[in-house]
Amino acid sequence: MPGSFRIGTIAGIDIYVNFSWLIILVLLTDSLASGWFPSAYPGQTLVTYLLLGFISAILLFVSVLLHELGHSLVARAQGLSVKSIVLFIFGGVSNIEQEPRTAGGEFWMAVIGPVISLAIGGIAYGFFVLASGSKSALAAILMYLAAANILLGIFNLIPGFPLDGGRVLRAIVWKVTGRPTTATQVATFIGQLVAYLFILWGILQFFSGNPLGGIWLGFIGWFLLTAAQSVRAQATYDTLFKDVTVSQMMNAHPMTVPANISLQKLVDEYFLPQGLRSALVMQGDILAGLITLSDIRHVPREEWPQTPVGFVMKSVDKLHVVSPQQNMKDVLVLMNGRDVNQLPVVENERLVGVLSRDAVIRSLEVRQRLGLRQVRTDEESQSQGPREEHKDQEPHAV
Ligand SMILES: [Zn+2]
């Protein structure tokens, strides 16, 4: 997610905070300080209320983080690789690079989040009961945490993608029908329905004297809708690319440049005339690396004539390479997960082509316009061995 900064690492998982989270931190602190605390803990100064609001907002986000850690750790226990957790305006996202391999795996991975939220809510409520003899600051914080976490748990159990409940539903449909694709369609359909209901609710709130709440609900609806649609698109994508290999999509005549020419020559003779943004660098017959516009930009212009390409390029050991026989579905996971725009295709240590994101997107458009779809059904593909439904990091929203 752009605009995110890392705040630490828990159990080997990088934790990021997005700038949009700071907006919600301010809004939440303000609304708690002006609404909840003056009624739950009356007679204090504004500064006290702001401080209590801030502490509660931070504790709520710790709760969200624990919810996400639940998803991530269950995913990792299943052997899936977890890249990071990002906290942002609508809560948290666990970036899990692969999809669970079984319906049961998906079920546990999804359900753990709401279970953790409900548990935190229950524990906070328990302490609230113990502390509620007096109208204290602690009791007010605990009551807020209890209510917020229980709401969070219930909200996430709504059975529409991308909410956890949608994943639980998907796991159940998958288990019952044995068809993961059907399960995705059902869960994303209900997810879109839920999203439209939120938007509708937001519009009603907006026109009935609660404009801010209305806008907020509308935004949540819009976020859910975008996520549900992108998962749906990804499912289509998987179907389209099911039996396609890298060799069918790669450019077999990639643009290459020698490692020993200068940056000046590279720009004047290759990049400018051909409008290139990047090129593979060769040392004789061997792939040595990749040079991109941003690599060149990092070198001051007056040094271009003396700087060889080989000094500036990203060397081959830092590049992801693929083989021509690899399945496009797996390669797309790699491209999206690592956010790379092109991959060198290598066979027996020789460069045989390059696979670029642009080419994949163009090919996808052509296939869709021609109505070319793979006709194999789930049952057929399942008979060929264990099935992996790869999807690109579906967000586990809040
Ligand atoms: Zn969740």
mmCIF file of C-alpha atoms and ligand atoms in Angstrom:
data_model
loop_
_atom_site.group_PDB
_atom_site.id
_atom_site.type_symbol
_atom_site.label_atom_id
_atom_site.label_comp_id
_atom_site.label_asym_id
_atom_site.label_seq_id
_atom_site.Cartn_x
_atom_site.Cartn_y
_atom_site.Cartn_z
ATOM 1 C CA MET A 1 0.000 0.000 0.000
ATOM 2 C CA PRO A 2 1.554 3.342 -0.968
ATOM 3 C CA GLY A 3 2.202 5.808 1.847
ATOM 4 C CA SER A 4 2.861 3.179 4.511
ATOM 5 C CA PHE A 5 5.664 3.157 7.050
ATOM 6 C CA ARG A 6 6.941 0.229 9.061
ATOM 7 C CA ILE A 7 6.454 0.425 12.818
ATOM 8 C CA GLY A 8 7.946 -2.922 13.774
ATOM 9 C CA THR A 9 8.012 -6.669 13.326
ATOM 10 C CA ILE A 10 5.989 -9.241 15.255
ATOM 11 C CA ALA A 11 6.784 -12.957 14.896
ATOM 12 C CA GLY A 12 8.705 -12.168 11.715
ATOM 13 C CA ILE A 13 5.782 -10.276 10.150
ATOM 14 C CA ASP A 14 6.381 -6.635 9.215
ATOM 15 C CA ILE A 15 3.773 -4.288 10.639
ATOM 16 C CA TYR A 16 3.035 -1.164 8.592
ATOM 17 C CA VAL A 17 0.898 1.863 9.302
ATOM 18 C CA ASN A 18 -0.617 3.715 6.367
ATOM 19 C CA PHE A 19 -0.948 7.506 6.474
ATOM 20 C CA SER A 20 -4.716 7.148 6.130
ATOM 21 C CA TRP A 21 -4.663 5.511 9.544
ATOM 22 C CA LEU A 22 -3.500 8.814 11.060
ATOM 23 C CA ILE A 23 -6.672 10.455 9.743
ATOM 24 C CA ILE A 24 -8.846 7.928 11.527
ATOM 25 C CA LEU A 25 -6.703 8.244 14.670
ATOM 26 C CA VAL A 26 -7.460 11.981 14.770
ATOM 27 C CA LEU A 27 -11.168 11.556 13.934
ATOM 28 C CA LEU A 28 -11.623 8.786 16.479
ATOM 29 C CA THR A 29 -9.771 10.678 19.240
ATOM 30 C CA ASP A 30 -11.896 13.741 18.537
ATOM 31 C CA SER A 31 -15.203 11.902 18.485
ATOM 32 C CA LEU A 32 -14.416 9.962 21.678
ATOM 33 C CA ALA A 33 -13.297 13.155 23.427
ATOM 34 C CA SER A 34 -16.424 15.061 22.456
ATOM 35 C CA GLY A 35 -19.014 12.279 22.681
ATOM 36 C CA TRP A 36 -18.260 9.109 24.608
ATOM 37 C CA PHE A 37 -16.015 10.242 27.461
ATOM 38 C CA PRO A 38 -17.992 13.341 28.573
ATOM 39 C CA SER A 39 -21.040 11.083 29.074
ATOM 40 C CA ALA A 40 -19.247 8.016 30.490
ATOM 41 C CA TYR A 41 -16.855 9.957 32.749
ATOM 42 C CA PRO A 42 -18.376 13.423 33.349
ATOM 43 C CA GLY A 43 -16.846 16.514 34.892
ATOM 44 C CA GLN A 44 -13.339 16.416 33.387
ATOM 45 C CA THR A 45 -11.354 18.889 31.300
ATOM 46 C CA LEU A 46 -11.157 18.753 27.515
ATOM 47 C CA VAL A 47 -7.463 17.852 27.740
ATOM 48 C CA THR A 48 -8.299 14.790 29.847
ATOM 49 C CA TYR A 49 -10.972 13.762 27.340
ATOM 50 C CA LEU A 50 -8.589 14.169 24.409
ATOM 51 C CA LEU A 51 -5.966 12.092 26.196
ATOM 52 C CA LEU A 52 -8.482 9.349 27.051
ATOM 53 C CA GLY A 53 -9.778 9.434 23.469
ATOM 54 C CA PHE A 54 -6.254 9.059 22.131
ATOM 55 C CA ILE A 55 -5.450 6.136 24.465
ATOM 56 C CA SER A 56 -8.696 4.382 23.508
ATOM 57 C CA ALA A 57 -8.080 4.902 19.786
ATOM 58 C CA ILE A 58 -4.592 3.401 20.133
ATOM 59 C CA LEU A 59 -5.971 0.451 22.131
ATOM 60 C CA LEU A 60 -8.617 -0.137 19.459
ATOM 61 C CA PHE A 61 -5.907 -0.330 16.828
ATOM 62 C CA VAL A 62 -3.919 -2.723 18.984
ATOM 63 C CA SER A 63 -7.105 -4.835 18.983
ATOM 64 C CA VAL A 64 -7.297 -4.640 15.188
ATOM 65 C CA LEU A 65 -3.640 -5.630 15.009
ATOM 66 C CA LEU A 66 -4.298 -8.705 17.196
ATOM 67 C CA HIS A 67 -7.230 -9.615 14.908
ATOM 68 C CA GLU A 68 -4.930 -9.416 11.872
ATOM 69 C CA LEU A 69 -2.141 -11.319 13.624
ATOM 70 C CA GLY A 70 -4.710 -14.080 14.168
ATOM 71 C CA HIS A 71 -5.290 -14.349 10.393
ATOM 72 C CA SER A 72 -1.588 -14.140 9.635
ATOM 73 C CA LEU A 73 -0.424 -16.706 12.180
ATOM 74 C CA VAL A 74 -3.108 -19.245 11.205
ATOM 75 C CA ALA A 75 -2.111 -18.704 7.563
ATOM 76 C CA ARG A 76 1.532 -19.266 8.395
ATOM 77 C CA ALA A 77 0.715 -22.407 10.372
ATOM 78 C CA GLN A 78 -0.737 -23.729 7.094
ATOM 79 C CA GLY A 79 2.528 -23.039 5.311
ATOM 80 C CA LEU A 80 1.347 -19.901 3.506
ATOM 81 C CA SER A 81 3.781 -17.019 3.390
ATOM 82 C CA VAL A 82 2.697 -13.819 5.108
ATOM 83 C CA LYS A 83 4.335 -10.671 3.819
ATOM 84 C CA SER A 84 3.014 -7.963 6.109
ATOM 85 C CA ILE A 85 0.147 -6.466 8.049
ATOM 86 C CA VAL A 86 -0.955 -2.947 7.165
ATOM 87 C CA LEU A 87 -3.152 -0.787 9.368
ATOM 88 C CA PHE A 88 -5.105 1.744 7.335
ATOM 89 C CA ILE A 89 -8.230 3.895 7.397
ATOM 90 C CA PHE A 90 -10.694 0.971 7.348
ATOM 91 C CA GLY A 91 -8.820 -1.208 9.837
ATOM 92 C CA GLY A 92 -6.186 -3.745 8.896
ATOM 93 C CA VAL A 93 -5.074 -5.942 6.020
ATOM 94 C CA SER A 94 -2.981 -9.107 6.225
ATOM 95 C CA ASN A 95 -0.962 -9.535 3.062
ATOM 96 C CA ILE A 96 -0.926 -13.290 2.634
ATOM 97 C CA GLU A 97 0.798 -14.262 -0.578
ATOM 98 C CA GLN A 98 -1.045 -17.495 -1.295
ATOM 99 C CA GLU A 99 -4.535 -18.801 -0.844
ATOM 100 C CA PRO A 100 -5.408 -21.587 1.584
ATOM 101 C CA ARG A 101 -5.288 -24.977 -0.079
ATOM 102 C CA THR A 102 -8.354 -26.476 1.565
ATOM 103 C CA ALA A 103 -11.811 -25.329 2.568
ATOM 104 C CA GLY A 104 -10.972 -26.137 6.190
ATOM 105 C CA GLY A 105 -7.811 -24.049 6.003
ATOM 106 C CA GLU A 106 -9.749 -21.103 4.637
ATOM 107 C CA PHE A 107 -12.402 -21.494 7.329
ATOM 108 C CA TRP A 108 -9.981 -21.361 10.254
ATOM 109 C CA MET A 109 -7.889 -18.608 8.741
ATOM 110 C CA ALA A 110 -10.999 -16.419 8.324
ATOM 111 C CA VAL A 111 -12.904 -17.216 11.484
ATOM 112 C CA ILE A 112 -9.985 -16.613 13.856
ATOM 113 C CA GLY A 113 -10.120 -12.819 13.312
ATOM 114 C CA PRO A 114 -13.707 -12.254 14.494
ATOM 115 C CA VAL A 115 -13.157 -14.818 17.281
ATOM 116 C CA ILE A 116 -10.214 -12.744 18.573
ATOM 117 C CA SER A 117 -12.221 -9.502 18.343
ATOM 118 C CA LEU A 118 -15.154 -11.035 20.211
ATOM 119 C CA ALA A 119 -12.777 -12.465 22.821
ATOM 120 C CA ILE A 120 -11.078 -9.081 23.397
ATOM 121 C CA GLY A 121 -14.541 -7.521 23.649
ATOM 122 C CA GLY A 122 -15.628 -10.152 26.175
ATOM 123 C CA ILE A 123 -12.487 -9.741 28.291
ATOM 124 C CA ALA A 124 -12.779 -5.933 28.228
ATOM 125 C CA TYR A 125 -16.422 -6.265 29.277
ATOM 126 C CA GLY A 126 -15.446 -8.593 32.125
ATOM 127 C CA PHE A 127 -12.929 -6.067 33.457
ATOM 128 C CA PHE A 128 -15.497 -3.304 32.942
ATOM 129 C CA VAL A 129 -17.940 -5.177 35.199
ATOM 130 C CA LEU A 130 -15.189 -5.470 37.835
ATOM 131 C CA ALA A 131 -14.280 -1.776 37.529
ATOM 132 C CA SER A 132 -17.725 -0.281 37.071
ATOM 133 C CA GLY A 133 -18.506 0.409 40.718
ATOM 134 C CA SER A 134 -17.222 3.929 40.151
ATOM 135 C CA LYS A 135 -17.502 6.176 37.125
ATOM 136 C CA SER A 136 -13.775 5.981 36.448
ATOM 137 C CA ALA A 137 -11.671 6.686 33.377
ATOM 138 C CA LEU A 138 -10.629 3.029 33.258
ATOM 139 C CA ALA A 139 -14.241 1.831 33.256
ATOM 140 C CA ALA A 140 -15.063 4.230 30.408
ATOM 141 C CA ILE A 141 -12.113 2.980 28.323
ATOM 142 C CA LEU A 142 -12.982 -0.680 29.003
ATOM 143 C CA MET A 143 -16.624 -0.166 28.068
ATOM 144 C CA TYR A 144 -15.619 1.508 24.829
ATOM 145 C CA LEU A 145 -13.143 -1.271 23.965
ATOM 146 C CA ALA A 146 -15.741 -3.934 24.770
ATOM 147 C CA ALA A 147 -18.386 -2.350 22.546
ATOM 148 C CA ALA A 148 -15.982 -1.551 19.697
ATOM 149 C CA ASN A 149 -14.440 -5.035 19.587
ATOM 150 C CA ILE A 150 -17.776 -6.840 19.790
ATOM 151 C CA LEU A 151 -19.113 -4.645 16.967
ATOM 152 C CA LEU A 152 -15.932 -5.325 14.992
ATOM 153 C CA GLY A 153 -16.338 -9.073 15.492
ATOM 154 C CA ILE A 154 -19.993 -9.030 14.445
ATOM 155 C CA PHE A 155 -19.383 -6.692 11.482
ATOM 156 C CA ASN A 156 -16.661 -8.983 10.188
ATOM 157 C CA LEU A 157 -18.949 -11.987 10.362
ATOM 158 C CA ILE A 158 -21.299 -10.460 7.745
ATOM 159 C CA PRO A 159 -21.116 -13.167 5.057
ATOM 160 C CA GLY A 160 -19.913 -11.061 2.108
ATOM 161 C CA PHE A 161 -16.434 -10.878 0.595
ATOM 162 C CA PRO A 162 -14.013 -9.325 1.511
ATOM 163 C CA LEU A 163 -15.222 -9.484 5.105
ATOM 164 C CA ASP A 164 -14.107 -12.496 7.134
ATOM 165 C CA GLY A 165 -17.685 -13.778 7.126
ATOM 166 C CA GLY A 166 -17.512 -13.837 3.333
ATOM 167 C CA ARG A 167 -14.463 -16.075 3.530
ATOM 168 C CA VAL A 168 -16.199 -18.309 6.057
ATOM 169 C CA LEU A 169 -19.142 -18.558 3.644
ATOM 170 C CA ARG A 170 -16.739 -19.296 0.781
ATOM 171 C CA ALA A 171 -15.112 -22.060 2.811
ATOM 172 C CA ILE A 172 -18.495 -23.612 3.573
ATOM 173 C CA VAL A 173 -19.717 -23.462 -0.052
ATOM 174 C CA TRP A 174 -16.333 -24.818 -1.167
ATOM 175 C CA LYS A 175 -16.622 -27.718 1.295
ATOM 176 C CA VAL A 176 -20.231 -28.502 0.325
ATOM 177 C CA THR A 177 -19.891 -28.192 -3.475
ATOM 178 C CA GLY A 178 -16.204 -29.064 -3.855
ATOM 179 C CA ARG A 179 -15.954 -26.124 -6.250
ATOM 180 C CA PRO A 180 -13.774 -23.219 -5.061
ATOM 181 C CA THR A 181 -14.721 -21.105 -8.084
ATOM 182 C CA THR A 182 -18.446 -21.399 -7.371
ATOM 183 C CA ALA A 183 -17.708 -20.561 -3.743
ATOM 184 C CA THR A 184 -15.865 -17.382 -4.767
ATOM 185 C CA GLN A 185 -18.755 -16.358 -7.008
ATOM 186 C CA VAL A 186 -21.315 -16.832 -4.230
ATOM 187 C CA ALA A 187 -19.221 -15.003 -1.614
ATOM 188 C CA THR A 188 -18.329 -12.081 -3.885
ATOM 189 C CA PHE A 189 -21.946 -11.765 -5.074
ATOM 190 C CA ILE A 190 -23.168 -11.446 -1.494
ATOM 191 C CA GLY A 191 -20.195 -9.165 -0.787
ATOM 192 C CA GLN A 192 -21.329 -6.793 -3.543
ATOM 193 C CA LEU A 193 -24.886 -6.916 -2.196
ATOM 194 C CA VAL A 194 -23.655 -6.042 1.302
ATOM 195 C CA ALA A 195 -21.563 -3.203 -0.152
ATOM 196 C CA TYR A 196 -24.584 -1.712 -1.970
ATOM 197 C CA LEU A 197 -26.633 -1.946 1.244
ATOM 198 C CA PHE A 198 -23.931 0.037 3.076
ATOM 199 C CA ILE A 199 -23.919 2.673 0.330
ATOM 200 C CA LEU A 200 -27.732 2.874 0.435
ATOM 201 C CA TRP A 201 -27.685 3.145 4.218
ATOM 202 C CA GLY A 202 -25.068 5.893 3.909
ATOM 203 C CA ILE A 203 -27.249 7.841 1.467
ATOM 204 C CA LEU A 204 -30.266 7.524 3.788
ATOM 205 C CA GLN A 205 -28.179 8.707 6.758
ATOM 206 C CA PHE A 206 -26.777 11.584 4.708
ATOM 207 C CA PHE A 207 -30.252 12.917 3.912
ATOM 208 C CA SER A 208 -31.693 12.330 7.359
ATOM 209 C CA GLY A 209 -29.493 14.753 9.252
ATOM 210 C CA ASN A 210 -26.301 12.694 9.684
ATOM 211 C CA PRO A 211 -24.125 13.776 6.749
ATOM 212 C CA LEU A 212 -20.782 12.747 8.264
ATOM 213 C CA GLY A 213 -21.990 9.279 9.287
ATOM 214 C CA GLY A 214 -23.583 8.923 5.868
ATOM 215 C CA ILE A 215 -20.342 9.737 4.053
ATOM 216 C CA TRP A 216 -18.463 7.295 6.292
ATOM 217 C CA LEU A 217 -20.922 4.455 5.580
ATOM 218 C CA GLY A 218 -20.732 5.298 1.889
ATOM 219 C CA PHE A 219 -16.951 5.020 1.999
ATOM 220 C CA ILE A 220 -17.098 1.649 3.761
ATOM 221 C CA GLY A 221 -19.570 0.455 1.114
ATOM 222 C CA TRP A 222 -17.341 1.708 -1.666
ATOM 223 C CA PHE A 223 -14.296 -0.015 -0.140
ATOM 224 C CA LEU A 224 -16.167 -3.317 0.216
ATOM 225 C CA LEU A 225 -17.484 -3.043 -3.340
ATOM 226 C CA THR A 226 -14.045 -2.432 -4.853
ATOM 227 C CA ALA A 227 -12.566 -5.340 -2.917
ATOM 228 C CA ALA A 228 -15.387 -7.733 -3.851
ATOM 229 C CA GLN A 229 -15.106 -6.735 -7.508
ATOM 230 C CA SER A 230 -11.361 -7.165 -7.608
ATOM 231 C CA VAL A 231 -11.629 -10.665 -6.125
ATOM 232 C CA ARG A 232 -14.280 -11.479 -8.718
ATOM 233 C CA ALA A 233 -12.020 -10.160 -11.462
ATOM 234 C CA GLN A 234 -9.132 -12.182 -10.074
ATOM 235 C CA ALA A 235 -11.241 -15.339 -10.151
ATOM 236 C CA THR A 236 -12.007 -14.701 -13.823
ATOM 237 C CA TYR A 237 -8.340 -14.035 -14.397
ATOM 238 C CA ASP A 238 -7.448 -17.408 -12.848
ATOM 239 C CA THR A 239 -9.933 -19.185 -15.080
ATOM 240 C CA LEU A 240 -8.577 -17.431 -18.167
ATOM 241 C CA PHE A 241 -4.969 -18.254 -17.394
ATOM 242 C CA LYS A 242 -5.534 -21.727 -16.043
ATOM 243 C CA ASP A 243 -3.527 -23.690 -18.633
ATOM 244 C CA VAL A 244 -1.432 -20.906 -20.082
ATOM 245 C CA THR A 245 2.342 -21.126 -19.718
ATOM 246 C CA VAL A 246 4.916 -18.351 -19.641
ATOM 247 C CA SER A 247 6.241 -19.301 -23.103
ATOM 248 C CA GLN A 248 2.840 -18.499 -24.616
ATOM 249 C CA MET A 249 2.823 -14.972 -23.226
ATOM 250 C CA MET A 250 6.447 -13.898 -23.210
ATOM 251 C CA ASN A 251 8.159 -11.698 -25.734
ATOM 252 C CA ALA A 252 10.730 -14.043 -27.291
ATOM 253 C CA HIS A 253 12.792 -11.156 -28.668
ATOM 254 C CA PRO A 254 13.381 -8.929 -25.690
ATOM 255 C CA MET A 255 15.337 -5.712 -25.911
ATOM 256 C CA THR A 256 18.812 -6.280 -24.490
ATOM 257 C CA VAL A 257 21.781 -3.989 -24.036
ATOM 258 C CA PRO A 258 25.455 -4.761 -23.400
ATOM 259 C CA ALA A 259 26.732 -4.251 -19.859
ATOM 260 C CA ASN A 260 29.857 -2.357 -20.908
ATOM 261 C CA ILE A 261 28.294 0.623 -22.704
ATOM 262 C CA SER A 262 27.925 3.958 -20.901
ATOM 263 C CA LEU A 263 24.692 5.291 -19.491
ATOM 264 C CA GLN A 264 24.927 8.136 -21.998
ATOM 265 C CA LYS A 265 25.045 5.708 -24.890
ATOM 266 C CA LEU A 266 22.230 3.669 -23.335
ATOM 267 C CA VAL A 267 20.000 6.741 -23.141
ATOM 268 C CA ASP A 268 20.934 8.163 -26.551
ATOM 269 C CA GLU A 269 20.910 4.979 -28.574
ATOM 270 C CA TYR A 270 18.419 2.707 -26.830
ATOM 271 C CA PHE A 271 16.067 4.376 -24.354
ATOM 272 C CA LEU A 272 15.269 7.650 -26.135
ATOM 273 C CA PRO A 273 14.875 6.408 -29.736
ATOM 274 C CA GLN A 274 12.786 3.398 -28.721
ATOM 275 C CA GLY A 275 10.878 4.914 -25.821
ATOM 276 C CA LEU A 276 12.111 2.191 -23.468
ATOM 277 C CA ARG A 277 11.532 2.242 -19.753
ATOM 278 C CA SER A 278 13.810 -0.686 -19.002
ATOM 279 C CA ALA A 279 16.091 -3.194 -20.712
ATOM 280 C CA LEU A 280 17.772 -6.465 -19.860
ATOM 281 C CA VAL A 281 21.541 -6.198 -19.625
ATOM 282 C CA MET A 282 23.746 -8.888 -21.204
ATOM 283 C CA GLN A 283 27.349 -9.803 -20.503
ATOM 284 C CA GLY A 284 28.088 -11.572 -23.766
ATOM 285 C CA ASP A 285 25.454 -14.314 -23.962
ATOM 286 C CA ILE A 286 24.680 -14.310 -20.256
ATOM 287 C CA LEU A 287 21.928 -12.311 -18.595
ATOM 288 C CA ALA A 288 23.676 -9.923 -16.196
ATOM 289 C CA GLY A 289 20.849 -7.730 -14.890
ATOM 290 C CA LEU A 290 18.128 -5.216 -15.567
ATOM 291 C CA ILE A 291 18.404 -1.468 -16.005
ATOM 292 C CA THR A 292 15.420 0.847 -15.540
ATOM 293 C CA LEU A 293 14.733 4.561 -15.884
ATOM 294 C CA SER A 294 14.882 5.029 -12.133
ATOM 295 C CA ASP A 295 18.317 3.356 -11.930
ATOM 296 C CA ILE A 296 19.560 5.874 -14.486
ATOM 297 C CA ARG A 297 17.923 8.810 -12.711
ATOM 298 C CA HIS A 298 19.885 8.018 -9.558
ATOM 299 C CA VAL A 299 23.151 8.866 -11.327
ATOM 300 C CA PRO A 300 23.931 12.592 -11.846
ATOM 301 C CA ARG A 301 23.704 13.452 -15.530
ATOM 302 C CA GLU A 302 27.319 14.682 -15.830
ATOM 303 C CA GLU A 303 28.492 11.188 -14.828
ATOM 304 C CA TRP A 304 26.521 9.374 -17.533
ATOM 305 C CA PRO A 305 29.316 9.364 -20.157
ATOM 306 C CA GLN A 306 31.773 7.613 -17.769
ATOM 307 C CA THR A 307 29.384 5.231 -15.992
ATOM 308 C CA PRO A 308 28.978 1.752 -17.475
ATOM 309 C CA VAL A 309 25.487 0.216 -17.432
ATOM 310 C CA GLY A 310 26.843 -2.768 -15.501
ATOM 311 C CA PHE A 311 27.659 -0.508 -12.533
ATOM 312 C CA VAL A 312 24.139 0.830 -12.133
ATOM 313 C CA MET A 313 21.912 -2.072 -13.139
ATOM 314 C CA LYS A 314 20.129 -4.342 -10.723
ATOM 315 C CA SER A 315 22.195 -7.516 -10.983
ATOM 316 C CA VAL A 316 20.647 -10.818 -12.004
ATOM 317 C CA ASP A 317 20.881 -12.411 -8.558
ATOM 318 C CA LYS A 318 18.484 -9.748 -7.277
ATOM 319 C CA LEU A 319 15.967 -10.383 -10.072
ATOM 320 C CA HIS A 320 13.155 -12.879 -10.065
ATOM 321 C CA VAL A 321 13.412 -15.105 -13.106
ATOM 322 C CA VAL A 322 10.890 -17.610 -14.410
ATOM 323 C CA SER A 323 11.070 -20.605 -16.714
ATOM 324 C CA PRO A 324 9.090 -20.868 -19.959
ATOM 325 C CA GLN A 325 7.172 -23.905 -18.685
ATOM 326 C CA GLN A 326 5.842 -22.209 -15.566
ATOM 327 C CA ASN A 327 2.095 -21.709 -15.281
ATOM 328 C CA MET A 328 0.928 -18.112 -15.763
ATOM 329 C CA LYS A 329 -1.358 -18.321 -12.743
ATOM 330 C CA ASP A 330 1.609 -18.896 -10.417
ATOM 331 C CA VAL A 331 3.714 -16.293 -12.166
ATOM 332 C CA LEU A 332 0.966 -13.680 -11.808
ATOM 333 C CA VAL A 333 0.931 -14.320 -8.075
ATOM 334 C CA LEU A 334 4.659 -13.633 -8.043
ATOM 335 C CA MET A 335 4.305 -10.493 -10.197
ATOM 336 C CA ASN A 336 1.524 -9.061 -8.066
ATOM 337 C CA GLY A 337 2.935 -10.171 -4.734
ATOM 338 C CA ARG A 338 6.360 -8.696 -5.405
ATOM 339 C CA ASP A 339 5.042 -5.812 -7.475
ATOM 340 C CA VAL A 340 7.358 -6.489 -10.411
ATOM 341 C CA ASN A 341 6.472 -5.295 -13.899
ATOM 342 C CA GLN A 342 8.633 -7.652 -15.886
ATOM 343 C CA LEU A 343 10.326 -10.967 -15.447
ATOM 344 C CA PRO A 344 13.198 -12.379 -17.492
ATOM 345 C CA VAL A 345 12.425 -15.863 -18.794
ATOM 346 C CA VAL A 346 15.426 -18.157 -18.498
ATOM 347 C CA GLU A 347 15.961 -21.731 -19.659
ATOM 348 C CA ASN A 348 19.214 -23.632 -19.081
ATOM 349 C CA GLU A 349 20.770 -20.373 -17.925
ATOM 350 C CA ARG A 350 20.018 -18.721 -21.252
ATOM 351 C CA LEU A 351 17.665 -15.788 -21.683
ATOM 352 C CA VAL A 352 14.778 -16.908 -23.880
ATOM 353 C CA GLY A 353 12.354 -14.030 -23.418
ATOM 354 C CA VAL A 354 10.771 -11.483 -21.153
ATOM 355 C CA LEU A 355 7.344 -11.452 -19.582
ATOM 356 C CA SER A 356 5.889 -8.007 -18.995
ATOM 357 C CA ARG A 357 2.809 -6.930 -17.113
ATOM 358 C CA ASP A 358 1.664 -4.812 -20.070
ATOM 359 C CA ALA A 359 1.765 -7.837 -22.372
ATOM 360 C CA VAL A 360 -0.212 -9.914 -19.878
ATOM 361 C CA ILE A 361 -2.887 -7.227 -19.565
ATOM 362 C CA ARG A 362 -3.119 -6.811 -23.357
ATOM 363 C CA SER A 363 -3.427 -10.538 -23.829
ATOM 364 C CA LEU A 364 -6.098 -10.696 -21.151
ATOM 365 C CA GLU A 365 -8.105 -8.013 -22.962
ATOM 366 C CA VAL A 366 -7.800 -9.811 -26.286
ATOM 367 C CA ARG A 367 -8.894 -13.103 -24.746
ATOM 368 C CA GLN A 368 -11.875 -11.472 -23.079
ATOM 369 C CA ARG A 369 -12.951 -9.679 -26.254
ATOM 370 C CA LEU A 370 -12.725 -12.894 -28.225
ATOM 371 C CA GLY A 371 -14.714 -14.651 -25.521
ATOM 372 C CA LEU A 372 -11.949 -17.208 -25.034
ATOM 373 C CA ARG A 373 -12.443 -18.938 -21.752
ATOM 374 C CA GLN A 374 -11.010 -22.117 -20.446
ATOM 375 C CA VAL A 375 -13.721 -24.731 -20.425
ATOM 376 C CA ARG A 376 -12.297 -27.097 -17.848
ATOM 377 C CA THR A 377 -14.447 -27.434 -14.789
ATOM 378 C CA ASP A 378 -13.289 -27.564 -11.217
ATOM 379 C CA GLU A 379 -13.878 -31.294 -10.942
ATOM 380 C CA GLU A 380 -11.605 -32.005 -13.875
ATOM 381 C CA SER A 381 -8.793 -29.900 -12.562
ATOM 382 C CA GLN A 382 -9.134 -31.375 -9.114
ATOM 383 C CA SER A 383 -8.681 -34.873 -10.453
ATOM 384 C CA GLN A 384 -5.237 -33.785 -11.554
ATOM 385 C CA GLY A 385 -3.937 -33.416 -8.058
ATOM 386 C CA PRO A 386 -4.094 -31.023 -5.167
ATOM 387 C CA ARG A 387 -5.584 -27.751 -6.163
ATOM 388 C CA GLU A 388 -4.168 -24.390 -5.312
ATOM 389 C CA GLU A 389 -6.461 -21.446 -5.727
ATOM 390 C CA HIS A 390 -4.058 -18.575 -6.036
ATOM 391 C CA LYS A 391 -5.411 -15.164 -5.628
ATOM 392 C CA ASP A 392 -3.606 -11.942 -5.283
ATOM 393 C CA GLN A 393 -3.602 -10.928 -1.656
ATOM 394 C CA GLU A 394 -7.278 -10.565 -1.035
ATOM 395 C CA PRO A 395 -7.583 -8.090 1.746
ATOM 396 C CA HIS A 396 -8.816 -9.381 5.043
ATOM 397 C CA ALA A 397 -10.690 -6.213 5.767
ATOM 398 C CA VAL A 398 -10.670 -5.311 9.434
HETATM 399 ZN ZN ZN B 1 -10.409 -10.185 9.700
#
